[in-house]
PDB file of C-alpha atoms in Angstrom:
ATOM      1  CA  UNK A   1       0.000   0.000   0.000  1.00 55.00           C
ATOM      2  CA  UNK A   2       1.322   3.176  -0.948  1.00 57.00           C
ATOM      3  CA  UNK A   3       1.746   6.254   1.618  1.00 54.00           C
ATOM      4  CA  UNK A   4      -0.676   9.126   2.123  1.00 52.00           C
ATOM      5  CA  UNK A   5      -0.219  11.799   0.036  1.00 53.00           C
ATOM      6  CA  UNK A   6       2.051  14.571   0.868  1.00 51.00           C
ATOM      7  CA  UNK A   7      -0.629  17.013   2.412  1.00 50.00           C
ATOM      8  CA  UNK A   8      -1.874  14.775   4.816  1.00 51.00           C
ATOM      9  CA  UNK A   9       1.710  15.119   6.602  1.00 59.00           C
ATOM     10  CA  UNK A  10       2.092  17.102   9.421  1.00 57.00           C
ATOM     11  CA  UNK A  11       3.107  20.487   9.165  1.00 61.00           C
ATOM     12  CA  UNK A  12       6.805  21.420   8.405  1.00 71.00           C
ATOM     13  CA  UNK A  13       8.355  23.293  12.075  1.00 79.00           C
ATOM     14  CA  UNK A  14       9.631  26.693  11.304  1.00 92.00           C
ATOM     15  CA  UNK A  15      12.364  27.585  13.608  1.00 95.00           C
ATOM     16  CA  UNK A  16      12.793  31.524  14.993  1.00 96.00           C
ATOM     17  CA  UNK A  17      16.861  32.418  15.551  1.00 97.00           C
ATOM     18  CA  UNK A  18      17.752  34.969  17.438  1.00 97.00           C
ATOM     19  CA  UNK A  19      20.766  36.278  17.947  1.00 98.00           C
ATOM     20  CA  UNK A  20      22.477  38.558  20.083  1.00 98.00           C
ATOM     21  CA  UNK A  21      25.476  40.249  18.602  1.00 95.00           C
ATOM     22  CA  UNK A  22      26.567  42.189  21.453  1.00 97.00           C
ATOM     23  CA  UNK A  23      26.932  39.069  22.948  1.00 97.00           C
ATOM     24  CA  UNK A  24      28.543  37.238  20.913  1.00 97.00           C
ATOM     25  CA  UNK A  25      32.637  37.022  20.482  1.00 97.00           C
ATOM     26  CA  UNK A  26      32.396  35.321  16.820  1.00 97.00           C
ATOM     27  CA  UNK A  27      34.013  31.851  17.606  1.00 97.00           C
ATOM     28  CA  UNK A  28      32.108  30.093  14.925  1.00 97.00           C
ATOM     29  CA  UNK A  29      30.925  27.307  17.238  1.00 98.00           C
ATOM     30  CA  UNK A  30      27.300  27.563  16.226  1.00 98.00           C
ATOM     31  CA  UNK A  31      28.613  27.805  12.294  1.00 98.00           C
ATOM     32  CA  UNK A  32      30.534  24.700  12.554  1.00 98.00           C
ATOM     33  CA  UNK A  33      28.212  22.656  14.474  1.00 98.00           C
ATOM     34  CA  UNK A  34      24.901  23.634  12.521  1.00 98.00           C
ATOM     35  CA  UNK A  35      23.851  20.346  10.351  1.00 98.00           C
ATOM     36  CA  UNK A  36      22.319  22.108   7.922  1.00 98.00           C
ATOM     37  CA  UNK A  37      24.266  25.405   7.361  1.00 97.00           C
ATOM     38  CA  UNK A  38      21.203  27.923   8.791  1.00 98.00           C
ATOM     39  CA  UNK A  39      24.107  29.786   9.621  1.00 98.00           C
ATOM     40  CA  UNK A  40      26.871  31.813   7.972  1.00 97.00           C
ATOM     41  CA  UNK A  41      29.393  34.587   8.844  1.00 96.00           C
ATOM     42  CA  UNK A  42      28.214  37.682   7.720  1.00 94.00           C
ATOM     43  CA  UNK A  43      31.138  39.909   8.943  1.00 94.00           C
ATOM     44  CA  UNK A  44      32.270  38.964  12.677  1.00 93.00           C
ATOM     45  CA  UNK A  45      28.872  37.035  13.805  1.00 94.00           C
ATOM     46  CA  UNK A  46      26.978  34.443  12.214  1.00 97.00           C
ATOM     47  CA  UNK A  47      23.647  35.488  10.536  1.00 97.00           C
ATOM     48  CA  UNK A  48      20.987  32.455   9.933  1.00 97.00           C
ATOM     49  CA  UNK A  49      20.813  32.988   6.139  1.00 97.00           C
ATOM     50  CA  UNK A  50      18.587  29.909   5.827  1.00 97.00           C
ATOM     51  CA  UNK A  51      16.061  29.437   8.513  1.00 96.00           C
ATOM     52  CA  UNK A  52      13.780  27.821   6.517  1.00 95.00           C
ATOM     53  CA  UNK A  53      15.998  24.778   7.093  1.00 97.00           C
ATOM     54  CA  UNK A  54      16.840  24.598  10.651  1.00 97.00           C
ATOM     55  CA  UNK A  55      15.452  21.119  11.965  1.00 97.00           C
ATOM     56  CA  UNK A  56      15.283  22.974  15.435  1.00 97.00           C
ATOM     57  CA  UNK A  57      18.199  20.724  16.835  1.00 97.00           C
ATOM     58  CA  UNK A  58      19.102  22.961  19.191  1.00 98.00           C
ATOM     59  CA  UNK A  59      23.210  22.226  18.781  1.00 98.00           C
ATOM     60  CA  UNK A  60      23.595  26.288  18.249  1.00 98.00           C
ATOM     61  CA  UNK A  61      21.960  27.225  21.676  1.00 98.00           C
ATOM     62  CA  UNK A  62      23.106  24.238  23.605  1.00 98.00           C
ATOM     63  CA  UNK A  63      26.592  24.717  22.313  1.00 98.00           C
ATOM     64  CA  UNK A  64      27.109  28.871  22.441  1.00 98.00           C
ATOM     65  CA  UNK A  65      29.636  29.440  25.337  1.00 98.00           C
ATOM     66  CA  UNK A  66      28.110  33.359  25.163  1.00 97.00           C
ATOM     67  CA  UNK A  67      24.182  32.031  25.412  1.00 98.00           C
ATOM     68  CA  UNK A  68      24.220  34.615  22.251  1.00 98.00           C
ATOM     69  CA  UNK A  69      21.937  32.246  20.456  1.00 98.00           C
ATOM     70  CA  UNK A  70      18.222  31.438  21.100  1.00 98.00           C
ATOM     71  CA  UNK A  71      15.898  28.754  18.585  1.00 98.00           C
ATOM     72  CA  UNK A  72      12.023  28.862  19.255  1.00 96.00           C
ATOM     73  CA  UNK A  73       9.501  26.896  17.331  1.00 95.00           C
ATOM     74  CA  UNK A  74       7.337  29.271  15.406  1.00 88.00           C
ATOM     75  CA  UNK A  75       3.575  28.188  15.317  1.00 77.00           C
ATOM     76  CA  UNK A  76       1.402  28.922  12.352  1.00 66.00           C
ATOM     77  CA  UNK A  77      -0.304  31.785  13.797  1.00 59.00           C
ATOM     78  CA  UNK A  78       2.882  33.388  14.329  1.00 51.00           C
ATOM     79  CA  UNK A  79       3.330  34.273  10.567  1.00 50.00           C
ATOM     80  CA  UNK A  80       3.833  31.440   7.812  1.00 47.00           C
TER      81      UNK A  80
END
């Protein structure tokens, strides 16, 4: 039997990033350990130049030494 069609899947997450430049020194941590490249150096901090593909894993926040870095599940009210 074949699988249900793709809109009967649940919704795709959409991930917020925030990030605090003043508080962050630039190591590249959050770069580096992102799995699927959200984020990019843009200058001396890392701007997420693809949110639209953060899987919400959490390794950026859990990993910043400066807690510069904050990931929040959007919900669909919120703006799609």
């Amino acid at each position: 039997m074949k699988e249900p069609a793709a809109s009967s899947r649940e919704p795709q997450r959409k991930a917020e990033i925030r990030i605090k430049v003043e508080w962050c020194k630039g190591c590249g941590i959050c770069v580096e350990l992102c799995p699927k490249g959200v984020l990019e150096f843009r200058g001396s901090h890392p701007v997420a130049v693809r949110p639209q593909d953060c899987i919400l894993c959490l390794d950026c926040e859990n990993h910043c030494p400066d807690f510069a870095i904050t990931v929040e599940e959007k919900s669909d009210e919120e703006g799609s």
